[in-house]
PDB file of C-alpha atoms in Angstrom:
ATOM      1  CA  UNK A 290      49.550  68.054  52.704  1.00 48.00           C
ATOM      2  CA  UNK A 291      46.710  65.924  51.945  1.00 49.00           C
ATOM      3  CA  UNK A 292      42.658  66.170  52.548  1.00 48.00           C
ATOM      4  CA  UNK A 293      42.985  64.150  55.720  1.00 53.00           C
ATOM      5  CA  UNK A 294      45.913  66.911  57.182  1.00 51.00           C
ATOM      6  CA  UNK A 295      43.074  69.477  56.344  1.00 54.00           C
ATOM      7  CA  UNK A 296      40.388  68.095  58.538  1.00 70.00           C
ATOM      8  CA  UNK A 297      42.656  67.623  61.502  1.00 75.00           C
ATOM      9  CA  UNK A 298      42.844  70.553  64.074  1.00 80.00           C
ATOM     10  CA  UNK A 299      46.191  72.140  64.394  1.00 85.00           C
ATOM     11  CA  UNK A 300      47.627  72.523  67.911  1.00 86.00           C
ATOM     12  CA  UNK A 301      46.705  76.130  68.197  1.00 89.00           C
ATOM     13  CA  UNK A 302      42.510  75.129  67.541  1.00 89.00           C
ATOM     14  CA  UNK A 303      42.878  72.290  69.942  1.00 88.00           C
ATOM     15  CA  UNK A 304      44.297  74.348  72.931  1.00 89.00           C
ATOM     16  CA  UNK A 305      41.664  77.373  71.615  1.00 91.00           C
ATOM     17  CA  UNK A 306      38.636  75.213  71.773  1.00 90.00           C
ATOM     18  CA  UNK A 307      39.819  73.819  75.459  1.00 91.00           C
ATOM     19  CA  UNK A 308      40.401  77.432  76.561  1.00 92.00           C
ATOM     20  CA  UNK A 309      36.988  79.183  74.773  1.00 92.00           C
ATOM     21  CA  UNK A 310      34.748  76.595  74.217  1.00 92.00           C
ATOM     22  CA  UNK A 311      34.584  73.417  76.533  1.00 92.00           C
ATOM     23  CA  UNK A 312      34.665  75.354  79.609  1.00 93.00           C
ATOM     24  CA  UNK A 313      31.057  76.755  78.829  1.00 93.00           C
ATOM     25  CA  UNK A 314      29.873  73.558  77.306  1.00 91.00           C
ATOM     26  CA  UNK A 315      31.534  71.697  80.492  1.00 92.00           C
ATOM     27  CA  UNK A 316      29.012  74.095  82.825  1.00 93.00           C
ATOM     28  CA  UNK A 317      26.078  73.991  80.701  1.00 92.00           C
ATOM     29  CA  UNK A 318      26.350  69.915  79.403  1.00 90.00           C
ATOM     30  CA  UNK A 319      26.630  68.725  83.171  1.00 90.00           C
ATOM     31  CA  UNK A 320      23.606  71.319  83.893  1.00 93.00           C
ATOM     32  CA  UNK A 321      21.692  69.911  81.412  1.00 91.00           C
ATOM     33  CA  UNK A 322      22.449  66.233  82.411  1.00 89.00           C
ATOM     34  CA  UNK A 323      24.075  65.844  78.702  1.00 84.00           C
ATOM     35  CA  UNK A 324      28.002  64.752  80.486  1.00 84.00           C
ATOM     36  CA  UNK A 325      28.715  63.156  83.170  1.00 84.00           C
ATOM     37  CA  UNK A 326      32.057  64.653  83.977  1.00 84.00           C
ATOM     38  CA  UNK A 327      33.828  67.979  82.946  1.00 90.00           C
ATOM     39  CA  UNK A 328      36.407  65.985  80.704  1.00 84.00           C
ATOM     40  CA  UNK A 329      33.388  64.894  78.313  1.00 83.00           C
ATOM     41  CA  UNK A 330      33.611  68.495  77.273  1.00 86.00           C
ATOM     42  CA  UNK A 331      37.600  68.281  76.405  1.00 85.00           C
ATOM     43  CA  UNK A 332      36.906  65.340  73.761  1.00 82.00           C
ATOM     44  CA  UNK A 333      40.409  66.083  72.291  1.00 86.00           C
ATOM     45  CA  UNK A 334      42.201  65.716  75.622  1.00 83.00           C
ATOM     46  CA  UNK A 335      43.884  69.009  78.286  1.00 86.00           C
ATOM     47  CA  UNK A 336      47.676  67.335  78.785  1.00 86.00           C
ATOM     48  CA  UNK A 337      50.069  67.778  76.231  1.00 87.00           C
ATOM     49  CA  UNK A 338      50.156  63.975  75.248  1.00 85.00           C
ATOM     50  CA  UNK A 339      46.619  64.293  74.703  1.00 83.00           C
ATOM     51  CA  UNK A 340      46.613  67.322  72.200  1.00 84.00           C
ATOM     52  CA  UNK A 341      49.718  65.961  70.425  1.00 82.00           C
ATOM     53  CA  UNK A 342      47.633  62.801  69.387  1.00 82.00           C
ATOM     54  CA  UNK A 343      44.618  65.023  68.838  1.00 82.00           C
ATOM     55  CA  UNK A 344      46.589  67.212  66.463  1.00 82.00           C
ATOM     56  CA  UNK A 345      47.916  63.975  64.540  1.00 81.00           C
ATOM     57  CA  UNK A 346      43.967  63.050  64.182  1.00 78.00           C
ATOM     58  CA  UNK A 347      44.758  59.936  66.719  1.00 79.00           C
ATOM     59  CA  UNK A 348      41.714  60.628  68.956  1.00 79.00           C
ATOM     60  CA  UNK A 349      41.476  57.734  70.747  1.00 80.00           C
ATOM     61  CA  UNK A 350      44.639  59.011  72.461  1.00 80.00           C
ATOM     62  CA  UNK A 351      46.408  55.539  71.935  1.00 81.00           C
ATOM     63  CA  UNK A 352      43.930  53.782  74.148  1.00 83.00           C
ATOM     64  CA  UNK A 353      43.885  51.141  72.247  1.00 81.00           C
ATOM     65  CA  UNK A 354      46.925  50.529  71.841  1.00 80.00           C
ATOM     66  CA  UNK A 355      46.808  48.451  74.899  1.00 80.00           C
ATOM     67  CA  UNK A 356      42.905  47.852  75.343  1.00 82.00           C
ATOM     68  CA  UNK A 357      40.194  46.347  73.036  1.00 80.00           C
ATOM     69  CA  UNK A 358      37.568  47.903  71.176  1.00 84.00           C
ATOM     70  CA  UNK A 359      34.258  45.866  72.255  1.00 84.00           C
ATOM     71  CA  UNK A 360      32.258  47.724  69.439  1.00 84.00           C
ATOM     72  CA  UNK A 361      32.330  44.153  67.799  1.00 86.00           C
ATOM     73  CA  UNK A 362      30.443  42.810  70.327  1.00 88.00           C
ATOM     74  CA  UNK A 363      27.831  45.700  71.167  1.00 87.00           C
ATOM     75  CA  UNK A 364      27.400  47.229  67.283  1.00 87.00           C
ATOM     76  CA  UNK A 365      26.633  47.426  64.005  1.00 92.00           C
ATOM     77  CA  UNK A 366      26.712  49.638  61.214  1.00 91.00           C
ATOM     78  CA  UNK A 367      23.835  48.951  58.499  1.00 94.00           C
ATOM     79  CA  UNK A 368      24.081  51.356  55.361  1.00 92.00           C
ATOM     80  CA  UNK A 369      21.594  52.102  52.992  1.00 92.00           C
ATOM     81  CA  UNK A 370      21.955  48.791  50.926  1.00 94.00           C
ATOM     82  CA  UNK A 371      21.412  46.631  54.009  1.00 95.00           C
ATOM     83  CA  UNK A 372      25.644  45.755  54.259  1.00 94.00           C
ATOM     84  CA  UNK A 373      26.753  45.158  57.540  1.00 95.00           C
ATOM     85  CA  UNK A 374      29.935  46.961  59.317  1.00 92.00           C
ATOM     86  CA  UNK A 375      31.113  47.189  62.435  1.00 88.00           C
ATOM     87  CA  UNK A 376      30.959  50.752  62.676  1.00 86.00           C
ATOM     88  CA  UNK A 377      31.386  54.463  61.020  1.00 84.00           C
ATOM     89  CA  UNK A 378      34.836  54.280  61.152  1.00 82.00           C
ATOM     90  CA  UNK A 379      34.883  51.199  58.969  1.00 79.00           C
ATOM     91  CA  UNK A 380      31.909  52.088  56.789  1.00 74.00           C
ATOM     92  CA  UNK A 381      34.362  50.827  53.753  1.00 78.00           C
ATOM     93  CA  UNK A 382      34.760  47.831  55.153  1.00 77.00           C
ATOM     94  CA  UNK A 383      35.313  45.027  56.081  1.00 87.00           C
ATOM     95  CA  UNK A 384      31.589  44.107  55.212  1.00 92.00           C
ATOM     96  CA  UNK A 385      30.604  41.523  57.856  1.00 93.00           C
ATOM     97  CA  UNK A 386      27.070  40.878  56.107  1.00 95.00           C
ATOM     98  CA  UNK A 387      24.858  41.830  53.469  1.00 96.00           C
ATOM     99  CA  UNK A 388      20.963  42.092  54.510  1.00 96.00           C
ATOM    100  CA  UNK A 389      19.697  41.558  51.171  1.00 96.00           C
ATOM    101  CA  UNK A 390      21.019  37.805  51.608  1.00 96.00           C
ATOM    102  CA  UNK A 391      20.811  36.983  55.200  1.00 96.00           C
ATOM    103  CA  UNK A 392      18.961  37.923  58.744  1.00 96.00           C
ATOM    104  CA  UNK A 393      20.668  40.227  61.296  1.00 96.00           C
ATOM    105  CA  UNK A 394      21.246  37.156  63.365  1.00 96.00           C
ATOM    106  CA  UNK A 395      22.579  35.150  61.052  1.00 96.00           C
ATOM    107  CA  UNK A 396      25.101  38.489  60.203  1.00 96.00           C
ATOM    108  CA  UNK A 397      25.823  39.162  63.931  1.00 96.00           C
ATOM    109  CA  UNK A 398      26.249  35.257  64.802  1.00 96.00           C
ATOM    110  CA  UNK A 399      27.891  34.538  61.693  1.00 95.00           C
ATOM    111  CA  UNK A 400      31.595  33.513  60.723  1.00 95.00           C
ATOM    112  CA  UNK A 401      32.758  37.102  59.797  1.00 93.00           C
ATOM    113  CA  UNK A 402      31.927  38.444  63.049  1.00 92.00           C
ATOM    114  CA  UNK A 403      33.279  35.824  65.069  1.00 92.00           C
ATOM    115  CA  UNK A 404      36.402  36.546  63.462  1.00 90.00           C
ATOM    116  CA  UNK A 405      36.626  40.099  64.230  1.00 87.00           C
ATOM    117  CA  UNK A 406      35.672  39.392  67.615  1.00 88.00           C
ATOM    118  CA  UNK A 407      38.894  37.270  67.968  1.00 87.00           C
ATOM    119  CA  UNK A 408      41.184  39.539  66.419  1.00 79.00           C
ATOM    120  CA  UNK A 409      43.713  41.365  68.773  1.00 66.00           C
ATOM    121  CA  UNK A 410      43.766  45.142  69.109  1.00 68.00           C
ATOM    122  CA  UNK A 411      43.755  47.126  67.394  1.00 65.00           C
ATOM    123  CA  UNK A 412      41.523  46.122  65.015  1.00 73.00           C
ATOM    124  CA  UNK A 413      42.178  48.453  62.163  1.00 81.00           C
ATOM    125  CA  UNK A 414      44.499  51.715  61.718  1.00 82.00           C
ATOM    126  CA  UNK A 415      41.109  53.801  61.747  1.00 83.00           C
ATOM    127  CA  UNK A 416      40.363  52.514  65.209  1.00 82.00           C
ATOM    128  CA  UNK A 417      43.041  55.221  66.340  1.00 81.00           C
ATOM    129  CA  UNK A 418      41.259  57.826  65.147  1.00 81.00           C
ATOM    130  CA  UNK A 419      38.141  57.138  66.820  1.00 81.00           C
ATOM    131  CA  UNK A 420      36.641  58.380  70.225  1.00 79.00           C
ATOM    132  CA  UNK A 421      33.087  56.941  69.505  1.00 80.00           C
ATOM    133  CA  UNK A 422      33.360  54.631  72.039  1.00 78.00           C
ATOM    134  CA  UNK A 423      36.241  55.264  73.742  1.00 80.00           C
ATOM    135  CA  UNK A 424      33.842  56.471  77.621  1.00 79.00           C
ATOM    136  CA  UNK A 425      32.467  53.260  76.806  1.00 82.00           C
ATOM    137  CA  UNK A 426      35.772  50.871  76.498  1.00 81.00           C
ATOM    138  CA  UNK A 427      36.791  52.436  79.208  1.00 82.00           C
ATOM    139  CA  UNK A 428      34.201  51.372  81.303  1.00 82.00           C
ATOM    140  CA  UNK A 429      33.811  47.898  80.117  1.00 82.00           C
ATOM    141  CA  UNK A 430      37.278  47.071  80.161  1.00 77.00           C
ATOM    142  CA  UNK A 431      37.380  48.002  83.904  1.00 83.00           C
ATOM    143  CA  UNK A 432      34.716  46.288  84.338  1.00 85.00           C
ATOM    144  CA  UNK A 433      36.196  42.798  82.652  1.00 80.00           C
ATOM    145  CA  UNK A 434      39.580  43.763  84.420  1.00 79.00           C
ATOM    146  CA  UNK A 435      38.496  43.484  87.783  1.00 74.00           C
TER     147      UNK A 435
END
């Protein structure tokens, strides 16, 4: 077992946090305005295809498997040195920029991004364990689908 097996929820937390928690935080997020839907409260899925991903840490439920991650084009991750990543998930790299040598535009404009932006999906292995975006990929990618 290694560090990464002990941060993942086991099967048994998954199914116990659907059954004890996200009901209550389903009634009290959509009171509050905070989701949108009921299954914003389930962020580690109901089915049992769902929770089997969740329980291997692949949170993104293999959604992008078959759809792109538009991050690239709508993010960027600056950490306390001023180097530029496309997000949390890839805070190790690759570094797309560094702000000590150039502007933001010249970073998000630049070569390296371009790049990433043409690369197929998935992007990176960590990409399947990510959910940060996933409401919003979804929504763009039906968008540029229709």
């Amino acid at each position: 077992m290694s560090t990464r097996d002990l941060q993942r929820l086991r099967k048994e937390q998954i199914l116990a946090f659907n059954e004890e928690i996200a009901p209550g935080m389903a009634e009290r997020g959509l009171a509050l305005g905070v989701f949108r839907r009921e299954a914003d409260a389930y962020p580690f899925g109901v089915g049992k295809t769902a929770v089997h991903h969740s329980k291997k840490g692949l949170y993104a439920q293999g959604y992008y498997e078959q759809h792109r991650c538009l991050a690239p084009w709508t993010h960027a991750l600056i950490d306390h040195l001023g180097r530029v990543t496309v997000c949390c998930m890839l805070r190790e790299g690759p570094v797309l920029g560094d702000l000590r040598e150039q502007s933001f535009s010249e970073i998000w404009q630049g070569p390296a991004y371009a790049a990433l932006r043409a690369r197929t999906q998935p992007l990176f292995p960590a990409c399947h364990r990510c959910d940060d975006f996933l409401q919003e990929n979804r929504q763009f990618n039906t968008i540029l689908s229709a």
